[in-house]
Every structure is written in structure tokens, then in C-alpha cells.
CSV table of C-alpha atoms in Angstrom, one decimal:
chain,number,residue,atom,x,y,z
A,1,MET,CA,-14.5,-5.3,50.5
A,2,THR,CA,-15.4,-6.2,54.1
A,3,LYS,CA,-13.0,-6.7,56.9
A,4,SER,CA,-11.8,-10.2,57.8
A,5,ILE,CA,-9.7,-10.9,60.8
A,6,LEU,CA,-7.9,-14.1,62.0
A,7,ILE,CA,-6.9,-14.4,65.7
A,8,THR,CA,-4.6,-17.2,66.7
A,9,GLY,CA,-2.9,-18.2,70.0
A,10,GLY,CA,-2.5,-21.0,72.5
A,11,ALA,CA,-5.3,-22.5,74.6
A,12,ARG,CA,-6.6,-20.2,77.3
A,13,SER,CA,-4.6,-17.3,75.9
A,14,GLY,CA,-7.7,-15.0,75.9
A,15,LYS,CA,-8.4,-15.3,72.2
A,16,SER,CA,-12.2,-15.6,72.5
A,17,ALA,CA,-12.6,-12.5,74.8
A,18,LEU,CA,-10.3,-10.6,72.5
A,19,ALA,CA,-12.3,-11.7,69.4
A,20,GLU,CA,-15.5,-10.7,71.1
A,21,ARG,CA,-14.2,-7.2,71.8
A,22,MET,CA,-12.9,-6.9,68.2
A,23,THR,CA,-16.2,-8.1,66.7
A,24,LEU,CA,-18.2,-5.6,68.7
A,25,THR,CA,-16.0,-2.7,67.4
A,26,LEU,CA,-17.1,-3.7,63.9
A,27,GLY,CA,-20.9,-3.4,64.7
A,28,GLU,CA,-23.6,-4.3,67.2
A,29,PRO,CA,-25.6,-6.6,67.5
A,30,ALA,CA,-23.2,-9.4,66.4
A,31,VAL,CA,-23.6,-13.0,65.4
A,32,TYR,CA,-21.7,-15.7,67.3
A,33,ILE,CA,-21.1,-18.7,65.0
A,34,ALA,CA,-20.2,-21.6,67.3
A,35,THR,CA,-18.4,-24.6,65.9
A,36,ALA,CA,-18.5,-26.5,69.3
A,37,GLU,CA,-20.8,-29.4,70.0
A,38,ALA,CA,-21.4,-30.5,73.6
A,39,PHE,CA,-20.1,-34.1,73.3
A,40,ASP,CA,-19.2,-34.4,77.0
A,41,ASP,CA,-19.6,-32.5,80.4
A,42,GLU,CA,-16.2,-30.8,80.1
A,43,MET,CA,-17.2,-29.4,76.7
A,44,ALA,CA,-20.7,-28.4,77.8
A,45,ALA,CA,-19.2,-26.5,80.8
A,46,ARG,CA,-16.8,-24.6,78.5
A,47,ILE,CA,-19.7,-23.7,76.1
A,48,ALA,CA,-21.8,-22.5,79.0
A,49,LEU,CA,-19.0,-20.4,80.3
A,50,HIS,CA,-18.4,-18.7,76.9
A,51,ARG,CA,-22.1,-18.1,76.4
A,52,SER,CA,-22.6,-16.6,79.9
A,53,ARG,CA,-19.8,-14.1,79.2
A,54,ARG,CA,-21.5,-12.9,76.1
A,55,GLY,CA,-24.3,-10.4,76.6
A,56,PRO,CA,-27.6,-9.8,74.8
A,57,GLU,CA,-25.9,-8.0,72.0
A,58,TRP,CA,-25.0,-11.5,70.6
A,59,ARG,CA,-27.2,-13.9,68.6
A,60,THR,CA,-25.8,-17.5,68.5
A,61,VAL,CA,-25.7,-19.8,65.5
A,62,ALA,CA,-24.4,-23.4,65.6
A,63,ALA,CA,-22.2,-24.5,62.7
A,64,PRO,CA,-20.2,-27.6,63.6
A,65,LEU,CA,-19.7,-28.6,60.0
A,66,ASP,CA,-21.2,-26.2,57.4
A,67,LEU,CA,-19.3,-23.1,58.3
A,68,ALA,CA,-19.4,-21.6,54.8
A,69,GLY,CA,-23.2,-22.0,54.8
A,70,ALA,CA,-23.6,-20.3,58.1
A,71,LEU,CA,-21.5,-17.4,56.9
A,72,ARG,CA,-23.5,-17.0,53.7
A,73,ASP,CA,-26.8,-17.3,55.6
A,74,SER,CA,-25.8,-14.6,58.1
A,75,ASP,CA,-24.2,-12.3,55.6
A,76,GLY,CA,-25.3,-8.7,54.7
A,77,GLY,CA,-25.5,-7.0,58.1
A,78,ALA,CA,-24.1,-7.7,61.5
A,79,PRO,CA,-20.4,-8.7,62.1
A,80,ARG,CA,-19.8,-12.4,62.7
A,81,LEU,CA,-17.4,-14.1,65.1
A,82,VAL,CA,-16.5,-17.7,64.3
A,83,ASP,CA,-15.2,-19.6,67.4
A,84,CYS,CA,-13.2,-21.6,66.5
A,85,LEU,CA,-11.6,-23.0,63.4
A,86,THR,CA,-9.6,-25.8,65.0
A,87,LEU,CA,-12.8,-27.3,66.5
A,88,TRP,CA,-14.5,-27.0,63.1
A,89,LEU,CA,-11.5,-28.8,61.6
A,90,SER,CA,-11.7,-31.5,64.3
A,91,ASN,CA,-15.5,-31.9,63.6
A,92,LEU,CA,-14.8,-32.3,59.8
A,93,MET,CA,-12.1,-34.9,60.4
A,94,LEU,CA,-14.3,-36.9,62.9
A,95,ALA,CA,-17.1,-36.9,60.4
A,96,ASP,CA,-14.7,-38.1,57.7
A,97,ARG,CA,-15.3,-35.0,55.5
A,98,ASP,CA,-12.7,-33.6,53.0
A,99,TRP,CA,-11.3,-30.9,55.3
A,100,GLU,CA,-8.9,-29.5,52.7
A,101,ALA,CA,-11.8,-28.9,50.3
A,102,ALA,CA,-13.8,-27.3,53.1
A,103,VAL,CA,-10.9,-25.0,54.0
A,104,ALA,CA,-10.4,-24.1,50.3
A,105,ASP,CA,-14.2,-23.3,50.0
A,106,LEU,CA,-14.1,-21.1,53.1
A,107,CYS,CA,-11.0,-19.2,51.9
A,108,ALA,CA,-12.7,-18.6,48.5
A,109,LEU,CA,-15.8,-17.4,50.2
A,110,ILE,CA,-14.2,-14.8,52.4
A,111,PRO,CA,-13.6,-12.1,49.7
A,112,GLN,CA,-17.2,-12.4,48.6
A,113,LEU,CA,-18.7,-11.7,52.0
A,114,THR,CA,-20.2,-8.2,52.6
A,115,ALA,CA,-20.4,-8.2,56.4
A,116,PRO,CA,-17.3,-8.4,58.6
A,117,VAL,CA,-16.0,-11.6,60.1
A,118,VAL,CA,-13.6,-12.5,62.9
A,119,PHE,CA,-12.2,-16.0,63.1
A,120,VAL,CA,-10.6,-17.6,66.2
A,121,THR,CA,-8.1,-20.4,65.7
A,122,ASN,CA,-5.5,-22.2,67.8
A,123,GLU,CA,-1.7,-22.7,67.8
A,124,VAL,CA,-1.2,-26.4,68.4
A,125,GLY,CA,2.2,-27.0,66.8
A,126,SER,CA,4.6,-25.5,69.4
A,127,GLY,CA,4.9,-28.5,71.7
A,128,ILE,CA,6.9,-31.7,71.4
A,129,VAL,CA,6.0,-33.9,68.4
A,130,PRO,CA,3.0,-36.0,69.5
A,131,ASP,CA,3.4,-39.7,70.0
A,132,ASN,CA,0.4,-40.8,68.0
A,133,ALA,CA,-0.1,-40.5,64.2
A,134,LEU,CA,-3.6,-39.1,64.5
A,135,ALA,CA,-2.5,-36.2,66.7
A,136,ARG,CA,0.3,-35.5,64.3
A,137,ALA,CA,-2.1,-35.5,61.3
A,138,TYR,CA,-4.5,-33.1,63.2
A,139,ARG,CA,-1.5,-30.9,64.1
A,140,ASP,CA,-0.5,-30.7,60.4
A,141,ALA,CA,-4.1,-30.0,59.3
A,142,ALA,CA,-4.5,-27.3,61.9
A,143,GLY,CA,-1.2,-25.6,60.8
A,144,LEU,CA,-2.1,-25.8,57.1
A,145,THR,CA,-5.6,-24.4,57.8
A,146,ASN,CA,-4.1,-21.5,59.8
A,147,GLN,CA,-1.7,-20.7,56.9
A,148,ARG,CA,-4.4,-20.7,54.3
A,149,MET,CA,-6.8,-18.6,56.4
A,150,ALA,CA,-4.0,-16.1,57.2
A,151,VAL,CA,-3.6,-15.6,53.4
A,152,ALA,CA,-7.4,-15.2,52.9
A,153,CYS,CA,-7.9,-12.8,55.8
A,154,ASP,CA,-7.0,-9.1,55.9
A,155,ASP,CA,-5.5,-9.1,59.4
A,156,LEU,CA,-3.7,-11.6,61.5
A,157,TRP,CA,-3.2,-11.3,65.2
A,158,LEU,CA,-1.3,-13.5,67.7
A,159,CYS,CA,-3.0,-13.4,71.2
A,160,VAL,CA,-0.5,-13.7,74.1
A,161,ALA,CA,-2.0,-13.7,77.7
A,162,GLY,CA,-5.0,-11.8,76.4
A,163,TYR,CA,-3.1,-9.1,74.5
A,164,PRO,CA,-2.9,-8.9,70.7
A,165,MET,CA,0.3,-8.8,68.6
A,166,LYS,CA,-0.2,-7.7,65.0
A,167,VAL,CA,1.3,-10.3,62.6
A,168,LYS,CA,-0.3,-9.2,59.3
B,1,MET,CA,30.2,-9.9,57.1
B,2,THR,CA,27.5,-12.1,55.4
B,3,LYS,CA,23.9,-12.2,56.4
B,4,SER,CA,22.7,-15.0,58.8
B,5,ILE,CA,19.0,-15.4,59.5
B,6,LEU,CA,17.2,-17.7,62.0
B,7,ILE,CA,13.5,-18.5,61.5
B,8,THR,CA,11.6,-20.2,64.3
B,9,GLY,CA,8.0,-21.2,64.7
B,10,GLY,CA,5.7,-24.1,65.5
B,11,ALA,CA,5.2,-27.2,63.3
B,12,ARG,CA,3.3,-26.4,60.1
B,13,SER,CA,3.5,-22.7,60.7
B,14,GLY,CA,4.9,-22.1,57.2
B,15,LYS,CA,8.5,-21.7,58.2
B,16,SER,CA,10.0,-23.6,55.3
B,17,ALA,CA,8.1,-21.7,52.6
B,18,LEU,CA,9.0,-18.4,54.3
B,19,ALA,CA,12.6,-19.4,54.6
B,20,GLU,CA,12.7,-20.4,50.9
B,21,ARG,CA,11.4,-17.0,49.9
B,22,MET,CA,13.9,-15.2,52.2
B,23,THR,CA,16.8,-17.3,50.8
B,24,LEU,CA,15.9,-16.5,47.2
B,25,THR,CA,15.9,-12.8,47.9
B,26,LEU,CA,19.5,-13.2,49.0
B,27,GLY,CA,20.5,-14.7,45.6
B,28,GLU,CA,19.8,-17.4,43.0
B,29,PRO,CA,20.4,-20.2,42.5
B,30,ALA,CA,20.4,-21.3,46.1
B,31,VAL,CA,21.6,-24.4,48.0
B,32,TYR,CA,19.1,-26.4,50.1
B,33,ILE,CA,20.9,-28.1,53.0
B,34,ALA,CA,18.6,-30.9,54.2
B,35,THR,CA,19.1,-32.4,57.6
B,36,ALA,CA,16.2,-34.9,57.2
B,37,GLU,CA,16.7,-38.6,56.6
B,38,ALA,CA,13.9,-40.7,55.3
B,39,PHE,CA,13.6,-43.2,58.1
B,40,ASP,CA,10.0,-44.0,57.5
B,41,ASP,CA,7.1,-43.5,55.0
B,42,GLU,CA,5.8,-40.4,56.9
B,43,MET,CA,9.1,-38.7,56.8
B,44,ALA,CA,9.7,-39.7,53.1
B,45,ALA,CA,6.4,-38.2,52.2
B,46,ARG,CA,7.2,-35.0,54.0
B,47,ILE,CA,10.7,-34.7,52.2
B,48,ALA,CA,9.1,-35.4,48.8
B,49,LEU,CA,6.5,-32.7,49.4
B,50,HIS,CA,9.1,-30.1,50.4
B,51,ARG,CA,11.3,-31.0,47.4
B,52,SER,CA,8.4,-30.8,44.9
B,53,ARG,CA,7.6,-27.3,46.1
B,54,ARG,CA,11.2,-26.1,45.4
B,55,GLY,CA,11.9,-25.3,41.8
B,56,PRO,CA,15.0,-25.8,39.6
B,57,GLU,CA,16.7,-22.8,41.2
B,58,TRP,CA,17.6,-25.1,44.1
B,59,ARG,CA,20.5,-27.5,44.5
B,60,THR,CA,20.0,-30.0,47.4
B,61,VAL,CA,22.7,-31.2,49.8
B,62,ALA,CA,22.1,-33.7,52.5
B,63,ALA,CA,23.7,-33.0,55.9
B,64,PRO,CA,22.0,-35.1,58.6
B,65,LEU,CA,25.0,-34.8,61.0
B,66,ASP,CA,27.9,-32.7,59.6
B,67,LEU,CA,26.1,-29.4,59.1
B,68,ALA,CA,29.2,-27.3,59.7
B,69,GLY,CA,31.1,-29.3,57.0
B,70,ALA,CA,28.2,-28.8,54.5
B,71,LEU,CA,28.2,-25.0,55.2
B,72,ARG,CA,32.0,-24.8,54.7
B,73,ASP,CA,31.9,-26.9,51.5
B,74,SER,CA,29.1,-24.8,50.0
B,75,ASP,CA,30.5,-21.4,51.1
B,76,GLY,CA,31.6,-18.6,48.8
B,77,GLY,CA,28.7,-18.1,46.5
B,78,ALA,CA,25.1,-19.0,46.6
B,79,PRO,CA,22.9,-18.5,49.7
B,80,ARG,CA,22.1,-21.5,51.7
B,81,LEU,CA,19.0,-22.7,53.5
B,82,VAL,CA,19.4,-25.1,56.4
B,83,ASP,CA,16.1,-27.0,57.0
B,84,CYS,CA,16.0,-27.7,59.9
B,85,LEU,CA,18.1,-27.4,63.1
B,86,THR,CA,15.8,-29.4,65.4
B,87,LEU,CA,16.0,-32.4,63.1
B,88,TRP,CA,19.7,-32.1,63.0
B,89,LEU,CA,19.8,-31.9,66.8
B,90,SER,CA,17.6,-35.0,66.9
B,91,ASN,CA,20.0,-36.8,64.5
B,92,LEU,CA,22.9,-35.9,66.7
B,93,MET,CA,21.2,-37.1,69.8
B,94,LEU,CA,20.1,-40.4,68.2
B,95,ALA,CA,23.7,-40.9,66.9
B,96,ASP,CA,25.0,-40.3,70.5
B,97,ARG,CA,27.1,-37.3,69.4
B,98,ASP,CA,28.0,-34.3,71.6
B,99,TRP,CA,25.3,-32.0,70.4
B,100,GLU,CA,26.4,-29.1,72.7
B,101,ALA,CA,29.9,-29.2,71.1
B,102,ALA,CA,28.3,-29.4,67.6
B,103,VAL,CA,26.1,-26.4,68.3
B,104,ALA,CA,29.1,-24.4,69.7
B,105,ASP,CA,31.1,-25.2,66.5
B,106,LEU,CA,28.2,-24.1,64.3
B,107,CYS,CA,27.8,-20.9,66.2
B,108,ALA,CA,31.5,-20.2,65.9
B,109,LEU,CA,31.5,-20.9,62.2
B,110,ILE,CA,28.6,-18.5,61.3
B,111,PRO,CA,30.6,-15.2,61.5
B,112,GLN,CA,33.4,-16.8,59.3
B,113,LEU,CA,31.0,-17.6,56.4
B,114,THR,CA,31.1,-15.5,53.3
B,115,ALA,CA,27.8,-16.5,51.6
B,116,PRO,CA,24.4,-15.9,53.3
B,117,VAL,CA,22.6,-18.6,55.3
B,118,VAL,CA,19.1,-19.0,56.5
B,119,PHE,CA,18.4,-21.5,59.3
B,120,VAL,CA,15.0,-23.0,60.1
B,121,THR,CA,14.3,-24.2,63.6
B,122,ASN,CA,11.2,-25.2,65.7
B,123,GLU,CA,9.5,-24.0,68.8
B,124,VAL,CA,8.9,-27.2,70.9
B,125,GLY,CA,8.6,-25.8,74.4
B,126,SER,CA,5.2,-24.1,74.5
B,127,GLY,CA,3.1,-27.2,75.3
B,128,ILE,CA,2.5,-29.1,78.5
B,129,VAL,CA,5.7,-30.6,80.1
B,130,PRO,CA,6.2,-34.0,78.4
B,131,ASP,CA,5.7,-37.1,80.5
B,132,ASN,CA,8.9,-38.8,79.5
B,133,ALA,CA,12.4,-37.8,80.4
B,134,LEU,CA,13.8,-38.2,76.9
B,135,ALA,CA,11.2,-35.8,75.4
B,136,ARG,CA,12.1,-33.3,78.2
B,137,ALA,CA,15.8,-33.6,77.5
B,138,TYR,CA,15.1,-33.1,73.8
B,139,ARG,CA,12.9,-30.1,74.5
B,140,ASP,CA,15.6,-28.6,76.7
B,141,ALA,CA,18.3,-29.2,74.0
B,142,ALA,CA,16.2,-27.6,71.3
B,143,GLY,CA,15.5,-24.6,73.4
B,144,LEU,CA,19.2,-24.1,74.3
B,145,THR,CA,20.1,-24.6,70.6
B,146,ASN,CA,17.6,-21.9,69.6
B,147,GLN,CA,19.0,-19.5,72.2
B,148,ARG,CA,22.6,-20.0,71.1
B,149,MET,CA,21.8,-19.7,67.4
B,150,ALA,CA,19.7,-16.6,68.0
B,151,VAL,CA,22.8,-14.9,69.5
B,152,ALA,CA,25.0,-16.1,66.6
B,153,CYS,CA,22.7,-15.0,63.8
B,154,ASP,CA,22.1,-11.4,62.6
B,155,ASP,CA,18.3,-11.7,62.4
B,156,LEU,CA,15.6,-13.7,64.2
B,157,TRP,CA,12.1,-14.1,63.0
B,158,LEU,CA,9.1,-15.9,64.5
B,159,CYS,CA,6.8,-17.4,61.9
B,160,VAL,CA,3.1,-17.4,62.7
B,161,ALA,CA,0.6,-18.9,60.2
B,162,GLY,CA,3.1,-18.2,57.4
B,163,TYR,CA,3.8,-14.6,58.3
B,164,PRO,CA,7.0,-13.4,59.9
B,165,MET,CA,7.4,-11.3,63.1
B,166,LYS,CA,10.8,-9.7,63.6
B,167,VAL,CA,12.3,-10.6,67.0
B,168,LYS,CA,15.9,-9.5,66.6
C,1,MET,CA,3.5,3.4,91.3
C,2,THR,CA,6.3,0.9,91.0
C,3,LYS,CA,7.1,-1.0,87.9
C,4,SER,CA,5.7,-4.6,87.4
C,5,ILE,CA,6.8,-6.7,84.5
C,6,LEU,CA,5.5,-10.1,83.3
C,7,ILE,CA,7.7,-12.2,81.0
C,8,THR,CA,6.2,-15.3,79.3
C,9,GLY,CA,7.6,-17.8,76.8
C,10,GLY,CA,8.1,-21.5,76.1
C,11,ALA,CA,10.3,-23.8,78.2
C,12,ARG,CA,14.0,-23.1,77.6
C,13,SER,CA,13.2,-19.9,75.7
C,14,GLY,CA,15.7,-17.9,77.8
C,15,LYS,CA,13.0,-16.3,80.0
C,16,SER,CA,15.0,-16.5,83.3
C,17,ALA,CA,18.2,-15.0,81.9
C,18,LEU,CA,16.2,-12.2,80.3
C,19,ALA,CA,14.3,-11.6,83.5
C,20,GLU,CA,17.5,-11.5,85.5
C,21,ARG,CA,18.9,-8.8,83.2
C,22,MET,CA,15.7,-6.8,83.3
C,23,THR,CA,15.5,-7.0,87.1
C,24,LEU,CA,19.1,-5.8,87.5
C,25,THR,CA,18.4,-2.7,85.3
C,26,LEU,CA,15.7,-1.8,87.9
C,27,GLY,CA,18.2,-1.8,90.8
C,28,GLU,CA,21.0,-3.8,92.6
C,29,PRO,CA,21.3,-5.8,94.7
C,30,ALA,CA,18.1,-7.8,93.8
C,31,VAL,CA,16.0,-10.4,95.5
C,32,TYR,CA,15.3,-13.7,93.7
C,33,ILE,CA,12.0,-15.2,94.9
C,34,ALA,CA,12.2,-18.9,94.0
C,35,THR,CA,8.9,-20.9,93.7
C,36,ALA,CA,10.8,-24.1,93.0
C,37,GLU,CA,11.1,-27.0,95.4
C,38,ALA,CA,13.7,-29.7,94.8
C,39,PHE,CA,11.4,-32.7,94.7
C,40,ASP,CA,13.7,-34.8,92.6
C,41,ASP,CA,17.2,-34.9,91.1
C,42,GLU,CA,16.1,-33.3,87.8
C,43,MET,CA,14.6,-30.4,89.6
C,44,ALA,CA,17.5,-30.1,92.0
C,45,ALA,CA,19.9,-29.9,89.0
C,46,ARG,CA,17.8,-27.2,87.4
C,47,ILE,CA,17.7,-25.1,90.6
C,48,ALA,CA,21.5,-25.5,91.0
C,49,LEU,CA,22.1,-24.4,87.4
C,50,HIS,CA,19.9,-21.3,87.8
C,51,ARG,CA,21.6,-20.4,91.2
C,52,SER,CA,25.1,-20.8,89.8
C,53,ARG,CA,24.3,-18.4,86.9
C,54,ARG,CA,23.2,-15.7,89.3
C,55,GLY,CA,26.0,-13.7,91.0
C,56,PRO,CA,26.5,-12.2,94.5
C,57,GLU,CA,24.2,-9.3,93.6
C,58,TRP,CA,21.3,-11.7,94.3
C,59,ARG,CA,19.7,-12.6,97.6
C,60,THR,CA,17.5,-15.7,97.3
C,61,VAL,CA,14.1,-16.2,99.1
C,62,ALA,CA,12.0,-19.4,98.8
C,63,ALA,CA,8.3,-19.0,98.3
C,64,PRO,CA,6.7,-22.2,97.0
C,65,LEU,CA,3.2,-21.3,98.2
C,66,ASP,CA,3.0,-17.9,100.0
C,67,LEU,CA,4.2,-15.7,97.1
C,68,ALA,CA,2.2,-12.7,98.2
C,69,GLY,CA,3.7,-12.9,101.7
C,70,ALA,CA,7.2,-13.0,100.2
C,71,LEU,CA,6.5,-10.0,98.1
C,72,ARG,CA,5.2,-8.1,101.0
C,73,ASP,CA,8.1,-9.1,103.3
C,74,SER,CA,10.7,-8.1,100.7
C,75,ASP,CA,9.0,-4.8,99.7
C,76,GLY,CA,10.3,-1.3,100.1
C,77,GLY,CA,13.8,-1.5,98.5
C,78,ALA,CA,15.4,-3.8,96.0
C,79,PRO,CA,13.7,-5.1,92.9
C,80,ARG,CA,12.4,-8.7,93.0
C,81,LEU,CA,12.4,-11.4,90.4
C,82,VAL,CA,9.7,-14.1,90.8
C,83,ASP,CA,10.7,-17.3,89.0
C,84,CYS,CA,8.2,-18.7,88.1
C,85,LEU,CA,4.5,-18.4,88.3
C,86,THR,CA,3.6,-21.7,86.6
C,87,LEU,CA,5.6,-23.6,89.2
C,88,TRP,CA,3.9,-21.7,92.0
C,89,LEU,CA,0.6,-22.6,90.4
C,90,SER,CA,1.6,-26.2,90.3
C,91,ASN,CA,2.6,-26.1,94.0
C,92,LEU,CA,-0.8,-24.6,94.9
C,93,MET,CA,-2.7,-27.2,93.0
C,94,LEU,CA,-0.6,-30.1,94.4
C,95,ALA,CA,-1.2,-28.7,97.9
C,96,ASP,CA,-4.9,-28.5,97.2
C,97,ARG,CA,-5.0,-24.7,97.7
C,98,ASP,CA,-7.5,-22.3,96.1
C,99,TRP,CA,-5.3,-21.2,93.3
C,100,GLU,CA,-7.9,-18.8,91.8
C,101,ALA,CA,-8.1,-16.9,95.2
C,102,ALA,CA,-4.3,-16.9,95.4
C,103,VAL,CA,-4.0,-15.4,91.9
C,104,ALA,CA,-6.6,-12.8,92.7
C,105,ASP,CA,-4.8,-11.9,95.9
C,106,LEU,CA,-1.5,-11.6,94.0
C,107,CYS,CA,-3.1,-9.4,91.3
C,108,ALA,CA,-4.6,-7.1,94.0
C,109,LEU,CA,-1.3,-6.8,95.8
C,110,ILE,CA,0.7,-5.7,92.7
C,111,PRO,CA,-0.5,-2.1,92.6
C,112,GLN,CA,0.2,-1.7,96.3
C,113,LEU,CA,3.9,-2.7,96.1
C,114,THR,CA,6.5,0.0,96.3
C,115,ALA,CA,9.6,-1.9,95.0
C,116,PRO,CA,9.7,-3.2,91.4
C,117,VAL,CA,8.9,-6.8,90.5
C,118,VAL,CA,9.5,-9.0,87.5
C,119,PHE,CA,7.5,-12.2,87.1
C,120,VAL,CA,8.4,-15.1,84.9
C,121,THR,CA,5.7,-17.4,83.6
C,122,ASN,CA,5.3,-20.1,80.9
C,123,GLU,CA,3.4,-20.7,77.8
C,124,VAL,CA,1.9,-24.2,78.1
C,125,GLY,CA,-1.1,-24.0,75.7
C,126,SER,CA,0.4,-24.1,72.2
C,127,GLY,CA,0.8,-27.8,71.8
C,128,ILE,CA,-1.8,-30.6,71.1
C,129,VAL,CA,-4.6,-30.9,73.6
C,130,PRO,CA,-3.2,-33.2,76.4
C,131,ASP,CA,-4.7,-36.7,76.8
C,132,ASN,CA,-5.3,-36.5,80.5
C,133,ALA,CA,-7.8,-34.3,82.3
C,134,LEU,CA,-5.3,-33.2,85.0
C,135,ALA,CA,-2.9,-31.8,82.4
C,136,ARG,CA,-5.8,-30.0,80.7
C,137,ALA,CA,-6.9,-28.5,84.0
C,138,TYR,CA,-3.4,-27.3,84.7
C,139,ARG,CA,-3.1,-25.9,81.2
C,140,ASP,CA,-6.3,-24.0,81.7
C,141,ALA,CA,-5.2,-22.7,85.1
C,142,ALA,CA,-1.9,-21.5,83.7
C,143,GLY,CA,-3.5,-19.7,80.8
C,144,LEU,CA,-6.0,-18.0,83.1
C,145,THR,CA,-3.2,-17.0,85.5
C,146,ASN,CA,-1.2,-15.5,82.7
C,147,GLN,CA,-4.2,-13.5,81.5
C,148,ARG,CA,-4.9,-12.1,84.9
C,149,MET,CA,-1.3,-11.3,85.7
C,150,ALA,CA,-1.0,-9.6,82.2
C,151,VAL,CA,-3.8,-7.3,83.2
C,152,ALA,CA,-2.3,-6.6,86.6
C,153,CYS,CA,1.3,-5.9,85.4
C,154,ASP,CA,2.5,-2.7,83.6
C,155,ASP,CA,4.5,-4.5,80.9
C,156,LEU,CA,4.2,-7.9,79.1
C,157,TRP,CA,7.0,-9.5,77.1
C,158,LEU,CA,7.1,-12.6,75.1
C,159,CYS,CA,10.5,-14.3,75.1
C,160,VAL,CA,11.5,-16.1,71.9
C,161,ALA,CA,14.9,-17.8,71.7
C,162,GLY,CA,16.2,-15.4,74.4
C,163,TYR,CA,15.0,-12.2,72.8
C,164,PRO,CA,12.1,-10.1,74.1
C,165,MET,CA,9.0,-9.1,72.1
C,166,LYS,CA,6.9,-6.3,73.6
C,167,VAL,CA,3.2,-7.4,73.9
C,168,LYS,CA,1.8,-4.8,76.3
């Protein structure tokens, strides 16, 4: 069975850079599966920053919604980095998709993959309870997604200030 | 002396399910001490979900305010799970009780108990500083409660995506 | 080379008390480098609380902006505790200083110091994405500062409910 890794942590905790290093230890070249869409200038700037940091050893694939499809299509060779699950979840919810079914499908796919995969996700539940119901629903969905993905993946790391702590 | 365990973590990090498993390893049947009150539909749904997950090996006791009393009354046999301390703290603050005295009483009680107890609490201080003073006061109170409970309990675990990390 | 330690954690997670204990194990008396300014009553109360907890083995120096200067001026003997970096960052941003240059200068200074130093910082990125752009910018800056300081320091600890977890 191939290796699957989940990396979680707060915003700007260095998860992406850590995940890139981990992915490249699993093989080169590697595939970067981006779930981000450049809705606004702030997001476009963040995407550009991430892309500029990655070198020519990366091929980029966009998968804002059909993450399982992108993993199947890119399977069989190079390691993949999915960055990130919480943005994918947000895309699914905004598009009014059944995110719980999508997460279940993704978790069922992981043990069938033959090439390694590293997933980046976010901790969003360690602040004060949000005022609005939508933010609370998103927070709940992100937490449940993280729990299910942690069961499905071989390894789980918590990233703190750029350094990894092994959880599972 | 009996075993006392504190489990902390973000919202939807899988703390309750982890705490239920830990409690049942300490003995069966077990007592579930619920601090939640069903103020609204969202909370009622969350309580029903938690209850449906627990099986017939659990007896449920409600203790929105008098947690020390519920621990004394249920002492002597089965292990207890208290879920959760931050909700209890919120109940105390809303009822205008002296929460610092209540926390001090609880911490003093723990070493006198004869049956094991597992406490669930929440990390609420790892987001941006809240705008309003009430949320900041609650955040401070929750953090101080966690610190005092961590000293009073034998073990401290941080729950990340459903998996435990030993802290103390 | 001298010892440099970075301690991170949520608000009210017991970081300051932990950092004080760690600093005193490195030598006594010690220097407390405070980045806080008493802008309002809430902050003044917090500063007074922190100061009252520290005993006569501490000498206090204020450094709301020129942290590198305070470290250079106090170098050569007693260990220093800097509490905290996120407040310093906030002071720099409010004063419209180039915080990235200031962080780079600080990181470059650390290996040149001869007396030990313990830095306290905050985790602010594990809640829901803030509504306003200023809070997001601050969250990003704090996360990047933590990453850079974690590289520059010898040791990195995550404080959970008053107890330390070794990260680096």
C-alpha cells in the first residue's frame, strides 16, 4: 500500500512548505494538486506566492471540486501534494455540493491509490465560538473532515511554527 | 488515588469520542456527566447526536452548574466522563456564579475522589483576539480553568483530528 | 553559542509562567523585557498581574519597539525573557514600521548574543478566518514571525494548559 500523510496546523504555521519538503522525499518530480481558486486579489496573491516558491520539479493541477478525480487521474507514478482540504471543503459548500459524501468518497479512495499523497488541512476550531451560524457550520465540517481524513491516512502531523509534531 | 484525566483540543477535534473510549477502558458501565443544556435547536441537535453515539453502557447525569456535587454523588464505583468543562464555565458565568471559586472547589475535590474521572475541555485561545470584551473575558476564564485543571489531573492529553498527544 | 528558546501557545495557556520558570533555570537574577504598553485599563491590569507574579529576582526593561536594542543592551550576563513577540509585532504594525525587516534583524541578532534568551509568542491562526483584512494581515504576520523565530532559536516549545510540549 502506498503512503498517505495528513498535515494539519493553524494558518501561516508553515504547513505548505513542510508538505512540499515531505512530498519531495517521496519522489521527484511531484504533482501539486491545488484546490484554490483566485476569486479575489488577496487569494491571487497567495496562490502566486505559493507557486513562486515551488520549483520546476512540480507540475500543477487545479482541482477546486473534483479532488478524487484529480487523484485518480494523476495516480500511478509521482507523489501528489493536495493543498488544501479546508479550501476544497469551502468550495464544495459554496457550490452546494454534498461535502460529507465527497469526504467519504475521498477517504474510500485513499487505500486504493498506488502513488503517495500528502494532504494539507487547517485547524480552525481553537478560537472563540464564531458569532454566525455559517462560520460555526464550516468549523464543524472542517473538524469532521480532519477526523475522517486522519483515520484514512497512514500518518498525521501537527505543524507548529514550521516544525512537525507526529500525532499518528 | 484514583485516575483523573483531562482532554483538551479544538472544536470538532474528536475529543468527546476519544474521552468516551478512554472512560470505558477505566470500567463499564460508565457515567456520562453532561454540562450541556438544550437552550436552542442547534444545541439540542448536538446533545442528541452525542447521546445517540453512546451505547447502553452509559448512564447520563445532567450537571449544568453543580459539577462537584454530581462527582461526589456518583463517586465510589463506575468511571465518570464530564463533557465539557468550557460549557460548565459558560453556564456559571451566565448564571453570575463565582466561577473561580467553583473551579478551585473542583480542583480540590479531584484528589479526594475514589472512582476515575475523565474531563473534556476546549482550546479557545488560539485564534485572533476577539473584538468584544465578554468574549475576551470568557477566553481568559477558559484558559485559566484549563491551567488549573491540568495541575489537578494526573494526565493531560491534546486531541488533534481525533488522535491523542500526551502533554502531561 | 548561548541558548535561545521560543515558547508558543494560545492565549492564557500558561506561556508566561512557563517562560519565567525556564528563564530562571538559565540563571538568576533575570531580565524581563516587556513589549507591552499600557494603552488602556484592561492592558494595564494584565501588566500589573504579570509584574506582581514575578519576584525580586527580576529586573524589568520596556521595549515596545526596539527589541533588538534591548537585547544588545542587556547582553553579556543574566538570562532575558521577552514577553511577548506578538505584542511587539502589533506595536510595530501600529507604528507603521517595517516589521519584516525588524524580524529579520532580530533573527540575525540571536546567534550573536552571549547571554541566554527566552521568547514568548502566541498562536493566533487556529480559529476561523477573521472577517476583516487587518486581522488577517496581522494573523499572517504573526505566523510568519513565529516560523522565522522558530528557525532562529535553538528550542521550540508548544505550551498547552501550562505544560510544555517539545516541538524542536
